[in-house]
Coordinates of C-alpha atoms and ligand atoms in Angstrom, one line a residue:
M1434 CA 23.7 -25.7 -5.6
A1435 CA 19.7 -27.0 -5.4
K1436 CA 19.6 -30.5 -4.9
T1437 CA 16.5 -32.4 -6.1
I1438 CA 14.8 -34.6 -3.8
K1439 CA 11.9 -37.0 -4.8
N1440 CA 8.6 -36.1 -3.4
Q1441 CA 7.4 -38.7 -0.9
V1442 CA 3.8 -37.6 -0.8
A1443 CA 2.7 -36.9 -4.2
Q1444 CA 3.1 -39.2 -7.5
E1445 CA 6.1 -38.5 -9.6
R1446 CA 6.5 -34.6 -8.8
R1447 CA 10.1 -33.0 -9.1
E1448 CA 10.9 -31.1 -6.1
T1449 CA 13.5 -29.0 -5.8
V1450 CA 14.8 -27.5 -2.4
A1451 CA 18.3 -26.0 -1.8
Y1452 CA 18.0 -25.9 2.1
T1453 CA 16.9 -28.1 4.8
V1454 CA 13.1 -27.6 6.0
K1455 CA 12.4 -28.8 9.3
N1456 CA 8.9 -27.3 9.8
E1457 CA 6.4 -30.4 9.5
K1458 CA 3.4 -28.0 9.3
L1459 CA 4.9 -26.3 6.3
K1460 CA 5.9 -29.5 4.4
Q1461 CA 2.8 -30.9 4.8
W1462 CA 0.7 -27.8 3.8
V1463 CA 3.1 -27.7 0.6
H1464 CA 2.4 -31.0 -0.3
E1465 CA -1.5 -30.6 0.3
V1466 CA -1.5 -27.7 -1.9
A1467 CA 0.5 -29.7 -4.5
E1468 CA -1.9 -32.4 -4.3
L1469 CA -4.6 -30.0 -4.9
C1470 CA -3.1 -27.8 -7.5
E1471 CA -1.3 -30.3 -9.5
P1472 CA 1.7 -28.2 -10.9
K1473 CA 4.3 -29.9 -12.9
E1474 CA 6.8 -29.6 -10.2
I1475 CA 7.5 -27.9 -6.7
Y1476 CA 10.4 -25.3 -6.4
W1477 CA 11.5 -23.7 -2.9
C1478 CA 12.7 -20.2 -3.6
D1479 CA 16.0 -19.2 -2.1
G1480 CA 15.8 -15.5 -2.7
S1481 CA 19.3 -15.2 -4.4
Q1482 CA 20.2 -13.2 -7.2
E1483 CA 20.9 -16.3 -9.2
E1484 CA 17.4 -17.2 -8.9
Y1485 CA 16.2 -13.9 -9.7
D1486 CA 18.3 -13.7 -12.7
R1487 CA 17.4 -17.4 -13.9
L1488 CA 13.5 -16.7 -13.6
M1489 CA 13.9 -13.4 -15.4
S1490 CA 16.0 -14.9 -18.3
Q1491 CA 13.1 -17.6 -18.4
M1492 CA 10.7 -15.0 -18.8
V1493 CA 12.4 -13.0 -21.4
A1494 CA 12.9 -16.0 -23.5
H1495 CA 9.2 -16.6 -23.1
G1496 CA 8.5 -12.9 -24.2
A1497 CA 6.6 -12.0 -20.9
A1498 CA 9.4 -9.9 -19.9
I1499 CA 11.4 -7.2 -22.0
A1500 CA 14.8 -6.5 -20.7
L1501 CA 15.4 -2.5 -21.0
K1502 CA 18.8 -1.8 -22.5
K1503 CA 18.8 1.5 -21.2
R1504 CA 18.4 0.3 -17.4
P1505 CA 20.9 -2.3 -15.8
N1506 CA 19.0 -5.4 -14.8
S1507 CA 15.6 -3.9 -15.2
F1508 CA 12.4 -5.4 -17.1
L1509 CA 9.4 -4.3 -18.6
F1510 CA 6.0 -6.6 -18.2
R1511 CA 2.7 -6.0 -19.8
S1512 CA -0.5 -7.3 -18.0
D1513 CA -3.5 -8.7 -19.5
P1514 CA -5.6 -5.6 -20.2
S1515 CA -8.2 -6.7 -17.7
D1516 CA -5.7 -7.4 -14.9
V1517 CA -4.1 -3.8 -14.2
A1518 CA -5.1 -3.1 -10.5
R1519 CA -6.4 -4.2 -7.5
V1520 CA -9.9 -5.8 -7.6
E1521 CA -11.8 -4.6 -4.2
A1522 CA -15.2 -5.8 -5.7
R1523 CA -13.6 -9.3 -5.7
T1524 CA -11.9 -9.0 -2.4
Y1525 CA -13.2 -10.9 0.7
I1526 CA -13.0 -10.9 4.4
S1527 CA -14.3 -14.0 5.5
Y1528 CA -15.7 -14.7 9.0
P1529 CA -18.4 -17.2 10.0
D1530 CA -20.2 -13.8 11.1
K1531 CA -20.7 -11.3 8.5
D1532 CA -20.6 -8.8 11.1
E1533 CA -17.2 -9.3 12.2
A1534 CA -16.1 -8.4 8.3
G1535 CA -18.4 -5.1 8.8
P1536 CA -20.2 -3.2 6.4
T1537 CA -17.1 -1.8 4.4
N1538 CA -15.8 -5.2 3.5
N1539 CA -17.2 -7.9 0.9
W1540 CA -18.2 -11.3 2.8
I1541 CA -18.8 -14.5 1.9
D1542 CA -18.9 -17.3 4.8
P1543 CA -15.7 -19.2 4.9
V1544 CA -17.4 -22.5 4.2
S1545 CA -18.7 -21.5 0.7
L1546 CA -16.0 -19.3 -0.2
K1547 CA -13.6 -22.3 0.5
K1548 CA -15.8 -24.5 -1.4
T1549 CA -16.0 -22.3 -4.4
M1550 CA -12.0 -21.5 -4.6
L1551 CA -11.3 -25.4 -3.9
D1552 CA -13.0 -26.0 -7.0
L1553 CA -11.3 -23.3 -8.7
Y1554 CA -7.7 -24.5 -7.3
K1555 CA -8.2 -28.2 -8.4
G1556 CA -5.4 -28.6 -11.1
C1557 CA -5.2 -24.9 -11.4
M1558 CA -1.3 -25.3 -11.5
K1559 CA -1.4 -27.9 -14.5
G1560 CA 1.5 -27.5 -16.6
R1561 CA 3.2 -24.8 -14.3
T1562 CA 6.1 -24.7 -11.8
M1563 CA 4.7 -24.2 -8.1
Y1564 CA 7.0 -21.7 -6.3
V1565 CA 7.3 -21.9 -2.6
I1566 CA 8.5 -18.2 -1.0
P1567 CA 9.5 -18.1 2.3
F1568 CA 9.4 -14.3 3.3
S1569 CA 9.7 -12.1 6.2
M1570 CA 7.8 -8.7 6.6
A1571 CA 10.1 -6.3 8.6
P1572 CA 13.6 -7.3 9.1
L1573 CA 13.9 -10.8 10.7
D1574 CA 15.9 -9.5 13.6
S1575 CA 12.7 -7.0 14.4
P1576 CA 10.5 -8.0 17.2
M1577 CA 7.5 -6.9 14.7
A1578 CA 8.7 -9.5 12.1
K1579 CA 6.1 -11.7 10.5
I1580 CA 6.8 -14.7 8.5
G1581 CA 4.7 -15.6 5.4
I1582 CA 5.0 -18.6 3.0
E1583 CA 3.5 -17.7 -0.5
I1584 CA 2.9 -20.4 -2.8
T1585 CA 2.6 -19.2 -6.5
D1586 CA 2.6 -20.3 -10.0
S1587 CA 3.8 -17.0 -11.1
P1588 CA 7.4 -16.4 -11.7
Y1589 CA 6.6 -12.5 -11.9
V1590 CA 5.3 -12.6 -8.5
V1591 CA 8.7 -14.5 -7.2
C1592 CA 10.8 -11.8 -8.6
N1593 CA 8.7 -9.1 -7.2
M1594 CA 8.4 -10.7 -3.8
H1595 CA 12.3 -10.9 -4.0
I1596 CA 12.4 -6.8 -4.2
M1597 CA 9.4 -6.0 -1.7
T1598 CA 10.0 -8.8 1.1
R1599 CA 12.9 -10.4 2.6
V1600 CA 13.0 -14.0 1.1
G1601 CA 15.4 -16.7 1.6
P1602 CA 16.4 -19.8 3.7
Q1603 CA 17.1 -17.4 6.6
V1604 CA 13.5 -17.2 7.1
I1605 CA 13.0 -21.2 6.8
E1606 CA 15.7 -21.2 9.5
A1607 CA 13.9 -18.5 11.9
L1608 CA 10.9 -20.9 11.4
G1609 CA 12.6 -23.8 13.0
T1610 CA 10.6 -26.9 13.6
D1611 CA 7.3 -25.4 14.8
G1612 CA 7.5 -21.7 14.3
E1613 CA 4.5 -20.0 13.1
F1614 CA 3.9 -18.7 9.4
I1615 CA 1.2 -17.2 7.7
P1616 CA 0.1 -19.3 4.6
C1617 CA -0.6 -17.3 1.5
L1618 CA -1.8 -19.4 -1.5
H1619 CA -1.7 -17.8 -4.7
S1620 CA -2.5 -19.0 -8.3
V1621 CA -3.1 -16.9 -11.7
G1622 CA -5.5 -19.3 -12.4
A1623 CA -4.7 -20.3 -15.7
P1624 CA -3.8 -24.2 -15.9
L1625 CA -2.0 -25.2 -19.1
A1626 CA -3.1 -28.2 -21.0
E1627 CA -0.5 -30.7 -22.4
G1628 CA 1.4 -28.8 -25.2
Q1629 CA -0.6 -25.5 -24.8
E1630 CA 1.5 -22.4 -25.1
D1631 CA 1.3 -20.1 -22.2
A1632 CA -0.1 -16.6 -22.3
L1633 CA 2.4 -13.6 -21.7
W1634 CA 0.1 -12.7 -18.7
P1635 CA -1.9 -15.7 -17.6
C1636 CA -4.8 -14.9 -15.4
A1637 CA -8.4 -15.7 -15.0
P1638 CA -11.5 -13.8 -16.0
I1639 CA -12.7 -11.1 -13.3
E1640 CA -15.7 -13.2 -12.4
K1641 CA -13.2 -16.1 -11.2
K1642 CA -10.9 -13.8 -9.2
Y1643 CA -11.0 -14.1 -5.5
I1644 CA -8.6 -12.1 -3.1
S1645 CA -9.5 -14.0 0.0
H1646 CA -8.8 -13.5 3.7
F1647 CA -9.6 -15.9 6.4
P1648 CA -8.5 -13.9 9.6
E1649 CA -9.6 -16.4 12.3
E1650 CA -7.0 -18.8 10.5
N1651 CA -4.5 -16.2 9.3
L1652 CA -4.9 -17.6 6.1
I1653 CA -5.0 -15.8 2.6
W1654 CA -6.3 -17.5 -0.6
S1655 CA -5.7 -15.5 -3.8
Y1656 CA -6.9 -16.8 -7.4
G1657 CA -7.0 -15.4 -10.7
S1658 CA -4.8 -12.1 -10.7
G1659 CA -1.2 -11.6 -11.0
Y1660 CA -1.2 -7.7 -10.3
G1661 CA 0.3 -6.2 -7.4
G1662 CA -1.5 -6.2 -4.3
N1663 CA -3.8 -9.2 -5.6
A1664 CA -0.9 -11.5 -6.0
L1665 CA 2.2 -10.0 -4.0
L1666 CA 0.5 -11.5 -0.9
G1667 CA 2.8 -10.0 1.8
K1668 CA 1.7 -6.7 1.1
K1669 CA -2.1 -5.5 1.1
C1670 CA -3.2 -9.0 2.2
L1671 CA -0.8 -9.8 4.9
A1672 CA 0.9 -6.7 6.1
L1673 CA -2.6 -4.9 6.3
R1674 CA -5.6 -7.0 6.1
I1675 CA -4.3 -9.9 8.4
A1676 CA -2.0 -7.9 10.4
S1677 CA -4.7 -5.5 11.3
V1678 CA -6.6 -8.3 12.7
I1679 CA -3.3 -9.5 14.8
A1680 CA -2.5 -5.8 15.6
R1681 CA -5.8 -5.4 17.2
R1682 CA -5.7 -8.4 19.1
E1683 CA -2.4 -7.9 20.2
G1684 CA -2.6 -4.0 21.0
W1685 CA -0.7 -2.6 18.0
M1686 CA -1.4 -1.1 14.7
A1687 CA -1.0 -2.0 10.9
E1688 CA -1.6 0.9 8.9
H1689 CA -1.4 2.2 5.2
M1690 CA 1.1 5.1 6.0
L1691 CA 4.3 6.1 4.8
I1692 CA 7.1 6.8 7.1
L1693 CA 9.1 9.9 6.8
R1694 CA 12.0 11.4 8.9
L1695 CA 11.9 15.2 9.2
I1696 CA 15.1 17.1 10.2
S1697 CA 15.0 20.8 11.4
P1698 CA 17.8 23.2 10.8
E1699 CA 19.0 22.7 14.5
G1700 CA 19.0 19.1 13.9
K1701 CA 15.8 18.1 15.6
V1702 CA 14.2 14.9 14.2
Y1703 CA 10.6 14.3 13.7
H1704 CA 8.9 11.1 12.4
I1705 CA 5.7 11.4 10.7
C1706 CA 3.4 8.6 9.4
A1707 CA 0.8 9.8 6.9
A1708 CA -2.0 7.7 5.3
F1709 CA -3.6 8.6 1.9
P1710 CA -5.2 6.0 -0.2
S1711 CA -3.7 4.3 -3.0
A1712 CA -2.4 6.5 -5.7
C1713 CA -2.8 9.9 -3.7
G1714 CA 1.0 10.5 -3.7
K1715 CA 2.4 8.5 -0.5
T1716 CA 5.5 7.7 -2.4
N1717 CA 6.1 11.3 -3.4
L1718 CA 5.7 12.6 0.1
A1719 CA 7.7 9.8 1.4
M1720 CA 10.7 10.7 -0.7
I1721 CA 10.0 14.7 -0.2
L1722 CA 13.1 16.7 -1.0
P1723 CA 12.0 19.8 1.2
T1724 CA 12.1 23.2 -0.3
V1725 CA 11.7 25.3 2.9
P1726 CA 15.1 26.3 3.8
G1727 CA 17.3 24.3 6.0
W1728 CA 15.2 21.3 6.6
K1729 CA 15.9 17.6 5.4
A1730 CA 13.9 14.7 4.9
E1731 CA 14.7 11.0 4.8
C1732 CA 12.4 8.0 3.7
L1733 CA 11.7 4.9 5.9
G1734 CA 8.7 3.5 4.1
D1735 CA 6.0 4.6 1.2
D1736 CA 3.0 2.6 1.8
I1737 CA 2.8 0.4 5.0
A1738 CA 3.8 1.1 8.7
W1739 CA 3.5 -1.2 11.7
L1740 CA 3.3 0.4 15.1
K1741 CA 3.8 -0.5 18.5
I1742 CA 4.3 0.9 21.8
G1743 CA 7.9 0.8 22.9
P1744 CA 9.3 0.5 26.4
D1745 CA 9.4 4.2 26.8
G1746 CA 5.6 4.5 26.3
R1747 CA 5.9 6.1 22.8
L1748 CA 4.6 4.8 19.5
Y1749 CA 7.2 3.2 17.1
A1750 CA 6.8 2.6 13.5
I1751 CA 8.4 0.1 11.0
N1752 CA 8.1 -0.3 7.2
P1753 CA 7.4 -4.0 6.9
E1754 CA 8.2 -3.9 3.2
S1755 CA 11.6 -4.0 1.5
G1756 CA 10.9 -2.3 -1.7
F1757 CA 8.5 0.2 -3.4
F1758 CA 5.7 -0.5 -5.6
G1759 CA 5.0 2.6 -6.8
V1760 CA 2.7 4.4 -9.5
A1761 CA 4.8 5.3 -12.5
P1762 CA 2.7 8.3 -14.2
G1763 CA 3.4 11.4 -13.0
T1764 CA 6.8 10.2 -11.4
S1765 CA 9.6 12.7 -12.7
H1766 CA 12.6 14.6 -11.5
D1767 CA 10.5 17.6 -11.0
S1768 CA 7.6 15.6 -8.9
N1769 CA 9.8 12.8 -7.3
P1770 CA 13.8 13.1 -8.1
A1771 CA 14.5 10.5 -5.4
A1772 CA 12.1 8.0 -7.0
M1773 CA 13.7 8.7 -10.4
D1774 CA 17.0 8.0 -9.0
T1775 CA 15.8 4.9 -7.2
L1776 CA 14.4 3.6 -10.4
E1777 CA 17.9 3.5 -12.4
K1778 CA 18.6 -0.1 -12.2
N1779 CA 17.1 -3.6 -10.8
C1780 CA 13.7 -2.5 -11.1
I1781 CA 10.3 -4.2 -12.6
F1782 CA 8.1 -2.0 -14.4
T1783 CA 4.5 -3.2 -15.5
N1784 CA 2.6 -1.4 -18.2
C1785 CA 4.7 1.3 -18.9
A1786 CA 5.3 2.4 -22.4
L1787 CA 8.5 0.9 -24.3
T1788 CA 10.8 3.5 -26.1
D1789 CA 12.4 2.7 -29.4
D1790 CA 15.7 2.9 -27.8
G1791 CA 14.7 0.4 -25.1
D1792 CA 13.7 2.5 -21.9
V1793 CA 10.4 3.0 -20.1
W1794 CA 8.3 6.1 -20.5
W1795 CA 4.9 7.0 -18.9
E1796 CA 2.5 10.3 -19.0
G1797 CA 4.3 13.0 -16.7
H1798 CA 7.8 11.6 -17.3
D1799 CA 10.3 14.6 -17.7
D1800 CA 11.1 13.2 -21.1
P1801 CA 8.8 14.4 -23.5
A1802 CA 6.5 12.0 -25.3
P1803 CA 8.6 9.9 -27.7
E1804 CA 7.8 10.1 -31.5
H1805 CA 6.9 6.6 -31.3
A1806 CA 6.8 3.7 -28.6
I1807 CA 4.9 0.8 -27.8
D1808 CA 2.0 1.1 -25.5
W1809 CA 1.1 -0.9 -22.6
K1810 CA -1.0 -2.8 -24.7
G1811 CA 1.9 -3.8 -26.9
R1812 CA 0.8 -1.5 -29.8
D1813 CA 2.4 1.3 -31.7
W1814 CA 1.8 4.3 -30.2
T1815 CA 2.4 8.0 -31.2
P1816 CA 1.8 11.2 -29.4
D1817 CA -1.2 12.0 -31.4
N1818 CA -3.1 8.8 -29.9
P1819 CA -5.8 9.9 -27.4
E1820 CA -5.2 6.9 -25.2
P1821 CA -2.2 7.2 -22.9
A1822 CA 1.0 5.2 -23.5
A1823 CA 1.3 3.9 -20.0
H1824 CA -1.7 2.6 -18.2
P1825 CA -2.5 5.1 -15.5
N1826 CA -1.8 2.5 -12.7
A1827 CA 1.4 1.2 -14.4
R1828 CA 4.0 0.5 -11.5
F1829 CA 7.6 0.1 -10.8
T1830 CA 8.9 -2.2 -8.2
A1831 CA 12.2 -1.1 -6.7
P1832 CA 14.4 -1.8 -3.9
A1833 CA 13.9 0.6 -0.9
A1834 CA 18.0 0.2 -0.5
Q1835 CA 18.4 1.9 -3.6
C1836 CA 16.7 5.3 -2.8
P1837 CA 19.1 8.1 -2.5
V1838 CA 17.2 9.5 0.6
I1839 CA 16.5 5.9 2.5
S1840 CA 16.9 6.8 6.1
P1841 CA 20.1 5.0 7.5
D1842 CA 17.2 3.8 10.3
W1843 CA 14.9 2.3 8.0
E1844 CA 15.5 -1.2 8.9
K1845 CA 16.2 -0.5 12.6
P1846 CA 14.4 -3.5 14.4
Q1847 CA 12.7 -1.3 17.0
G1848 CA 11.4 1.6 14.4
V1849 CA 11.3 4.9 14.9
P1850 CA 9.3 6.8 17.2
V1851 CA 6.3 8.6 15.7
D1852 CA 5.6 12.5 16.5
I1853 CA 2.8 13.2 13.9
F1854 CA 0.1 11.4 12.1
I1855 CA -1.4 12.7 9.0
F1856 CA -4.4 11.7 7.2
G1857 CA -5.8 12.8 3.9
G1858 CA -6.9 12.2 0.3
R1859 CA -7.2 13.6 -3.0
R1860 CA -10.0 16.2 -3.2
T1861 CA -10.6 18.8 -5.9
R1862 CA -13.0 20.9 -3.8
V1863 CA -13.9 21.9 -0.3
Q1864 CA -11.1 20.1 2.0
P1865 CA -8.4 23.0 2.8
L1866 CA -4.5 22.6 2.8
V1867 CA -4.0 21.7 6.6
V1868 CA -6.1 21.1 9.7
E1869 CA -4.8 20.1 13.1
A1870 CA -7.0 18.1 15.1
F1871 CA -8.0 19.5 18.6
D1872 CA -7.0 16.4 20.0
W1873 CA -6.6 12.5 19.7
D1874 CA -10.2 11.8 19.6
H1875 CA -11.1 14.5 17.1
G1876 CA -8.1 13.5 15.1
V1877 CA -9.6 9.9 15.1
F1878 CA -12.8 11.5 14.0
L1879 CA -11.0 13.3 11.2
G1880 CA -9.5 10.0 10.1
A1881 CA -12.8 8.2 10.2
T1882 CA -14.5 10.7 8.0
A1883 CA -11.6 10.8 5.3
A1884 CA -12.7 11.1 2.0
S1885 CA -10.9 10.6 -1.4
E1886 CA -11.7 10.7 -5.2
T1887 CA -11.3 7.1 -6.4
T1888 CA -8.1 6.5 -8.4
A1889 CA -6.7 3.8 -11.0
A1890 CA -5.3 1.6 -8.4
N1891 CA -8.7 -0.3 -8.2
I1892 CA -10.5 -1.5 -10.7
G1893 CA -13.4 0.7 -11.1
A1894 CA -14.6 4.2 -11.8
V1895 CA -12.1 6.9 -11.1
G1896 CA -12.6 10.5 -9.7
N1897 CA -15.9 9.6 -7.3
L1898 CA -15.6 10.8 -3.9
R1899 CA -15.8 8.0 -1.4
R1900 CA -15.1 8.1 2.6
D1901 CA -12.1 6.0 2.9
P1902 CA -11.5 6.1 6.8
F1903 CA -7.9 6.0 7.6
A1904 CA -7.1 5.2 3.8
M1905 CA -7.8 1.6 5.1
K1906 CA -11.2 1.0 3.7
P1907 CA -9.9 -1.5 1.1
F1908 CA -7.3 -2.9 3.6
C1909 CA -9.0 -3.5 7.0
G1910 CA -9.4 -7.1 7.8
Y1911 CA -12.4 -6.4 10.5
N1912 CA -15.1 -4.5 11.3
M1913 CA -14.4 -0.9 10.8
A1914 CA -16.3 0.4 13.8
D1915 CA -14.0 -1.8 15.8
Y1916 CA -11.0 -0.4 14.2
F1917 CA -12.2 3.0 15.2
A1918 CA -12.6 1.8 18.7
H1919 CA -9.0 0.4 18.4
W1920 CA -7.6 3.6 17.6
F1921 CA -9.5 5.4 20.3
A1922 CA -8.0 2.6 22.8
M1923 CA -4.5 3.1 21.4
G1924 CA -4.8 6.9 22.2
D1925 CA -5.6 5.9 25.8
R1926 CA -2.8 3.7 26.2
L1927 CA -0.4 6.3 24.7
G1928 CA -1.6 8.8 27.2
D1929 CA 0.5 12.1 27.0
K1930 CA 3.0 10.4 24.6
K1931 CA 0.2 10.5 21.9
P1932 CA 1.5 11.9 18.2
R1933 CA -0.5 14.8 17.1
I1934 CA -3.0 14.4 14.4
F1935 CA -3.2 16.4 11.2
Y1936 CA -5.4 16.3 8.1
V1937 CA -4.2 17.4 4.6
N1938 CA -5.3 17.9 1.2
W1939 CA -2.6 18.7 -1.7
F1940 CA -5.1 18.8 -4.5
R1941 CA -7.4 21.4 -4.1
K1942 CA -8.5 23.5 -7.2
N1943 CA -9.9 26.8 -7.7
D1944 CA -13.2 27.5 -10.0
E1945 CA -10.9 27.5 -13.0
G1946 CA -9.5 24.3 -12.2
K1947 CA -6.1 25.7 -11.3
W1948 CA -4.2 24.0 -8.3
L1949 CA -4.3 26.1 -5.2
W1950 CA -1.1 24.7 -3.7
P1951 CA 2.1 24.0 -5.7
G1952 CA 2.5 20.4 -3.9
F1953 CA 5.5 18.2 -4.0
G1954 CA 8.7 19.6 -2.3
D1955 CA 6.7 22.7 -1.0
N1956 CA 4.7 20.4 0.9
S1957 CA 7.5 20.5 3.5
R1958 CA 6.4 24.0 4.3
V1959 CA 3.1 22.4 5.6
L1960 CA 5.1 19.8 7.6
K1961 CA 7.5 22.4 9.2
W1962 CA 4.5 24.1 10.4
M1963 CA 3.2 20.6 11.9
C1964 CA 6.7 20.5 13.6
E1965 CA 6.6 23.9 15.0
R1966 CA 3.0 23.3 16.4
I1967 CA 4.4 20.6 18.5
E1968 CA 7.1 23.0 19.9
G1969 CA 4.5 25.8 20.4
K1970 CA 6.7 28.0 18.1
V1971 CA 3.9 28.8 15.6
G1972 CA 0.3 30.0 15.7
A1973 CA -2.9 28.7 14.3
E1974 CA -6.6 29.9 14.0
E1975 CA -9.4 27.8 15.6
T1976 CA -12.1 27.1 13.1
P1977 CA -14.9 24.7 13.3
I1978 CA -13.2 22.2 11.6
G1979 CA -9.7 22.4 13.5
Y1980 CA -6.7 24.5 13.9
M1981 CA -5.6 26.2 10.7
P1982 CA -2.5 28.0 9.9
R1983 CA -3.1 31.5 8.9
Q1984 CA -1.0 32.2 5.8
D1985 CA 1.6 34.0 8.0
D1986 CA 1.9 31.1 10.1
L1987 CA 3.4 29.1 7.1
D1988 CA 7.2 29.5 6.2
L1989 CA 6.6 30.6 2.3
T1990 CA 10.3 31.8 2.0
G1991 CA 11.2 31.4 -1.5
L1992 CA 7.9 30.1 -2.9
D1993 CA 7.0 31.7 -6.3
W1994 CA 3.3 30.8 -6.3
P1995 CA 0.4 33.3 -6.4
M1996 CA -0.3 34.2 -2.7
E1997 CA -4.1 34.8 -3.5
R1998 CA -4.4 31.0 -4.1
I1999 CA -2.6 30.1 -0.9
A2000 CA -5.2 32.1 0.8
E2001 CA -8.0 30.0 -1.1
A2002 CA -6.2 26.6 -0.3
L2003 CA -6.8 27.7 3.4
E2004 CA -10.2 29.0 3.1
V2005 CA -12.7 27.1 5.1
D2006 CA -16.2 27.1 3.4
I2007 CA -18.7 26.4 6.3
E2008 CA -21.7 26.0 3.8
A2009 CA -19.8 23.3 2.0
F2010 CA -19.0 21.4 5.1
K2011 CA -22.4 21.8 6.1
A2012 CA -23.7 20.0 3.1
E2013 CA -21.6 17.1 3.6
V2014 CA -23.0 16.3 7.0
P2015 CA -25.9 14.0 5.6
D2016 CA -23.1 11.9 3.7
M2017 CA -21.2 11.5 7.1
E2018 CA -24.4 10.7 8.9
Q2019 CA -24.9 7.8 6.2
H2020 CA -21.3 6.9 6.6
F2021 CA -21.6 6.2 10.2
A2022 CA -25.3 4.9 10.2
Q2023 CA -23.5 1.8 8.3
F2024 CA -22.0 0.6 11.3
G2025 CA -25.0 0.8 13.6
A2026 CA -24.6 0.0 17.3
R2027 CA -21.1 -0.9 16.7
L2028 CA -20.0 2.6 16.2
P2029 CA -17.9 3.9 19.2
E2030 CA -19.8 6.2 21.8
R2031 CA -16.7 8.3 21.4
M2032 CA -17.2 8.7 17.8
K2033 CA -20.8 9.8 18.2
I2034 CA -19.7 12.5 20.5
Q2035 CA -17.3 13.9 18.2
F2036 CA -20.0 13.9 15.5
E2037 CA -22.3 15.8 17.7
E2038 CA -19.5 18.3 18.6
Y2039 CA -18.7 18.9 15.0
K2040 CA -22.1 19.4 14.1
K2041 CA -22.5 22.1 16.9
R2042 CA -19.5 23.8 15.7
L2043 CA -20.7 24.1 12.2
G2044 CA -23.9 25.6 13.7
L2045 CA -26.2 22.8 13.2
Ligands
SAT815 O1 -1.8 -3.0 -5.9 S1 -1.3 -2.4 -4.7 O2 -2.3 -2.7 -3.8 O3 -0.1 -2.9 -4.2 C1 -1.2 -0.9 -5.1 C2 -2.0 -0.3 -4.2 O4 -3.3 -0.1 -4.5 O5 -1.6 0.6 -3.2
MN816 MN1 -1.2 1.4 -0.9

């Protein structure tokens, strides 16, 4: 039972805590934040099912959450129409020196950014409960685990954090009296006046939103948004932006990568880490059901990998999260059966459509569009409506342990040894199905020049081609040129134990706009080729952009797909690659003298191979 203790520091403010907190730094920070944000009460989360159920019923009673009749213990939320995705334009990496943030990050100096945000935080939790969430990224018994404390005024965030991270008093216990934690401060930025009714999805207007990182202090301040990566601070803010800085300092890597285990018919195990930008199919690949005969797959993570060199000199990967925050539209029994099974119970849905029988629906679902539904904005919807029923970035939050193909080793404290890195993106044209890097440095060049069409995962235009190096453009907490250098350095340290590097594009279309490759489970055919390349069992052709399979090198057994389209998917249009060199030139130029010499050499060699 929670006992209520009287707060010694503040005036009359109720504080509920069900366990003993011995860490003075933590207590002091929590009370400082309470003084600043002026919540009506403080509540320390214990991560229990009882807590989750209680907060959910409060949100159902208020109308912010809708209990889904068709799915046990599952709830639908509708965000404010302005708060539907990450806000890269309002995301800041704040060092005293702008060059430390580099050209790919937004920057404001810490003194003025803190001043602006302190003004916003002043009294911002009035009328609300301030929740203190002790959480661990990676299992607590992992040497990779990092402890964060998120303070938030959003019960929606608390429930999502329960699923996405490991929350509870065991984290406080692990902190002891003087353990280190990463402070993550979050407010939806919507104080309530006396008697004012709360919005169903409180948030601040775009120009008041700030997702700020102070890497020199391991500090995260987020204000004004309740959505996903803006608000669940363990995810992009801690496990990628802050962790990438710590990782570079300490000689490991924090990457925007899924982790997948592939098992050959002979029982040989391969681990693959793949980096694609948000909403480019990481969750689908992570849960792949291979169609290539005899091969099996297991999922270890769908979004983030922390990678560290183990005692045997190999690189080990662990997923710091405990849930999936995946894109709902397009998810079906066809595209991702394992995800559909994962979603059957205990899930949170955000911005999906609500059917009349009390279930969720989205575009690309197996079930045909319902005759009537309530759309993500809460309006009546029928199939003749030109607008989608679910927002394109509608999400599910689902416990990873519920995934039918989750690997028995997904929480192994030391992680799993990585054999293959894959980079890629969503490109309708030019980029062929798969390329193997000539060597590590060439692979780093492929990662650094990765390009993808923008998606609904960020507020902004969709479908524009942009360079998204290593799928880390929105998530690298320091100068991207130094991040490139870190990749080269990791390769040197790994020596002959380096994973092999590949680049893929599942999304190429022909002139008529038809897909050239079937994708989904058939991507296992490409993965098999990669594994067999490692074994030296299968051939490839040398091209100016890397090694590529000839059509015969891919196992296409049982594939019902026009073979001429596969030939086209594997075509290398040298002129098209040449035409992109000026854009690459510009991309690299933004890093100035900080661009590693080895990258310049790679670029020169690339141009030479293209005949430039
Ligand atoms: O909203 S999130 O940042 O968690 C999703 C994504 O962009 O990958
Ligand atoms: Mn992501």
